[in-house]
């Protein structure tokens, strides 16, 4: 095969936890392609995948499928508004991304093209800060439709009582609690953060690794809410995720196979073991390199992150870019250290070698400055207003 | 094979113009599945499909891919607002669907869960009514960001001068003209309605048949607009269609193969010939049935529609449901008569037989009433507030 070979930890926007092109998933999707992809009406396959997914998420009774996480989260907001008759969406300000849609993107610096009207009903609270949640409810008396957050981040768990406090407040104020499980589901626990921390939201959204890189996402919840988008409710109907391709069969077939493999191979536990091994190897390399605390590795083993600091100890995109550049030179693509079920011990050892090589250059940069070592401009953060 | 066999004209929400499971498209998508579906960065394939699509749409210089039409149209609105600094979206009130998102769905009866704020910047104009367009611009002086419409419907062409008048007014008022080509592209003309009628919009969106049932859609436009979502602009950046799965390789590989087949097999012309043949057969059956004008077949040959009326001549969901019921009994699934490249003369003849059978029952119903003949409740229209 021509071209370059890399050990990858980017995983197709965090989707490919079973490794790129996992054979059973690919073949299941390919079979579905041959049998036709879109039938105008729900297919038996759609029902089967709904049941398989709902088996993993105890509080949920119905599922609706779509292609991307943004769409699922936007649908959750609409359903919450319809169910409560309230308007305000409370977003966790410490979580990076909920939707490309105006109601979510409008509170970031990337708000070009978003009229103030479309974000006027969005407000924020802070993770692990129930006082900020109370303040949000106080600012919009009787008008909070839902709170939305990730139940945890790779490097930030909820403090004891935080999710429970959210649950209690949502129930008391008549707001819908939504967990975005895009990166927690199929990674930290098979049932998502809600299973990991034992707090049941009203609605939750899954995607990313659910299709191992094949497009599928879902919103799940209790019948009492989901039925508002159905054909039996006597309430006003909600136009809920009726998309041309939401029930496309290859994504559904892939998800069914992914769920089977996760169950049979104990994927979540294997990801944890692989991640812990990689953490140890990377930490060893850091300790041996003399970079001190300028480079660190942290987070849940299935979602390892690393940090890069300059000689003054400040987070630095230039130093991050140097680290990425030298990892690439060593044959490793790693915007973070997300492991898959396909990474072998040999892959991890070669990764550790590449990390050691990168840290040698990093050590020099801490002394000499980064400019002479960088081969291109520093990479930039996503949430910048200008290029 | 177990189960029932039907001749289908539903085409997976109007997508499957080459027939379900067209082999070359399926195999191209399956190969892409095996090579990995998502790479965090744009792939060579994405660039190739962008070039193939832009070859079909003369006025467009850049393309961005996503999964569903709603997402593409919502992105066009955001880009128009960013480019113009204006806020109001003018939608064609005579066209049925632009997006599941609030800005579009909020003007239909299906507005549950949509706060008034989110649709306060949407206004409407009428198809083939330039006075209504002028009135729209007058209601929002200097604040119309874009007009969006389908360049034609299957049974409604623009009158001479209408699209040209829209073009002139958008240019004069500094608004962006957006053509939704989801059902016109890859059906009425390979370059969409803009090529058919010779009027170039600023932005246009394609999807549906572009993947023959595999999820893919696109927004295309000139560099001057599209660059606002890119990495070189000096203006404020637009977060434009950056989705997890927008560049998923099976959809791109499918689109490349669909474009090749459309060019090599002259699919648009073949669809027209097949549709004209079916129209003649159905019209023959109607003429022979004695139902008079209670059933009609109409529209462009690649997008044939039928109408069902009650004995008083009013459009009737009950009579429509009876017609559908009897077509199904005859082995035909036809919410409309959308033909594919896969329908054979034998399929069309069997369809005409089923239509004749259905019309015999329809003729009885015109005399006796529909209630005793319907086996279930009448089907309902989409845009109803309650079930």
XYZ file of C-alpha atoms in Angstrom, chain A residues 182-323:
142
model
C -22.383 11.509 22.588
C -18.923 10.994 24.036
C -19.812 9.271 27.327
C -22.004 6.546 25.818
C -20.190 3.579 24.271
C -17.027 4.746 26.030
C -17.202 5.246 29.802
C -20.171 2.936 30.390
C -22.344 0.987 27.982
C -25.390 2.795 29.395
C -23.698 6.199 29.299
C -22.975 8.605 32.127
C -26.490 8.112 33.483
C -25.635 4.472 34.235
C -22.142 5.352 35.467
C -23.412 7.881 37.994
C -26.854 6.454 38.681
C -28.869 9.553 37.829
C -31.662 9.231 35.268
C -32.310 12.155 32.927
C -35.610 12.696 31.131
C -34.090 12.656 27.661
C -30.675 11.568 26.491
C -28.849 11.540 23.197
C -26.360 8.963 21.911
C -24.201 8.813 18.803
C -20.514 8.921 17.837
C -19.129 5.454 18.716
C -22.630 3.935 18.412
C -21.977 3.386 14.681
C -18.168 2.989 14.844
C -17.797 5.781 12.301
C -20.974 5.104 10.324
C -23.472 7.933 10.668
C -26.152 7.344 13.287
C -27.337 9.056 16.439
C -30.412 8.765 18.615
C -32.600 10.512 21.125
C -34.164 8.295 23.792
C -36.624 8.944 26.578
C -39.793 7.886 28.328
C -42.997 7.307 26.404
C -44.628 10.268 28.180
C -42.272 12.660 26.390
C -41.398 10.817 23.193
C -45.038 10.168 22.328
C -45.491 13.892 21.685
C -43.640 13.250 18.422
C -45.786 10.198 17.618
C -49.054 9.278 16.026
C -51.187 8.642 19.103
C -50.831 11.755 21.252
C -53.860 13.978 21.706
C -51.559 16.960 22.364
C -50.282 19.185 19.565
C -47.911 17.114 17.421
C -44.165 17.811 17.502
C -42.336 17.534 14.170
C -39.643 15.357 15.697
C -36.642 14.164 13.717
C -38.587 13.314 10.598
C -35.609 13.382 8.287
C -35.027 11.818 4.892
C -32.143 9.653 6.038
C -32.605 9.239 9.799
C -33.603 5.593 9.473
C -31.101 4.763 6.701
C -30.416 1.073 7.133
C -26.577 0.902 7.024
C -26.276 3.084 10.125
C -28.897 1.025 11.936
C -27.241 -2.255 10.938
C -23.885 -0.897 12.078
C -25.312 0.147 15.461
C -26.844 -3.275 16.015
C -23.496 -4.921 15.365
C -21.635 -2.378 17.530
C -23.984 -3.054 20.458
C -23.492 -6.821 20.033
C -19.693 -6.456 19.950
C -19.652 -4.114 22.967
C -21.622 -6.676 24.954
C -19.738 -9.782 23.821
C -16.223 -8.350 23.961
C -16.625 -6.169 27.049
C -15.395 -3.229 24.984
C -15.797 -0.571 27.679
C -13.599 -2.562 30.080
C -11.058 -3.321 27.356
C -10.859 0.349 26.408
C -10.230 1.125 30.076
C -7.421 -1.440 30.345
C -5.799 -0.285 27.095
C -6.096 3.337 28.165
C -4.545 2.658 31.574
C -1.631 0.885 29.911
C -1.109 3.799 27.509
C -1.371 6.297 30.356
C 1.374 4.451 32.245
C 3.651 4.330 29.183
C 3.123 8.029 28.381
C 3.594 9.059 32.021
C 6.830 7.052 32.101
C 8.030 8.893 28.996
C 7.074 12.258 30.517
C 8.864 11.437 33.769
C 12.005 10.436 31.888
C 12.009 13.455 29.586
C 12.721 16.277 31.948
C 9.773 18.401 30.724
C 8.371 18.464 34.242
C 4.735 19.557 34.329
C 4.886 21.154 30.853
C 3.293 18.010 29.424
C 0.699 15.986 31.287
C -1.632 13.093 30.540
C -4.960 12.918 32.342
C -8.592 11.834 32.248
C -10.629 8.649 32.201
C -8.652 5.830 30.589
C -11.118 5.578 27.668
C -10.721 9.307 26.997
C -7.125 10.272 27.772
C -6.196 13.892 27.115
C -2.837 15.573 27.206
C -1.869 19.149 28.010
C 1.013 21.266 26.697
C 2.434 24.274 28.469
C 5.106 26.827 27.656
C 8.172 27.544 29.861
C 6.042 29.938 31.943
C 3.531 27.170 32.625
C 0.723 28.633 30.497
C -1.292 26.399 28.107
C 0.219 26.953 24.667
C -1.094 26.219 21.171
C 2.427 26.680 19.809
C 3.852 24.025 22.134
C 0.850 21.797 21.472
C 1.503 22.107 17.747
C 5.162 21.200 18.227
C 4.143 18.127 20.208
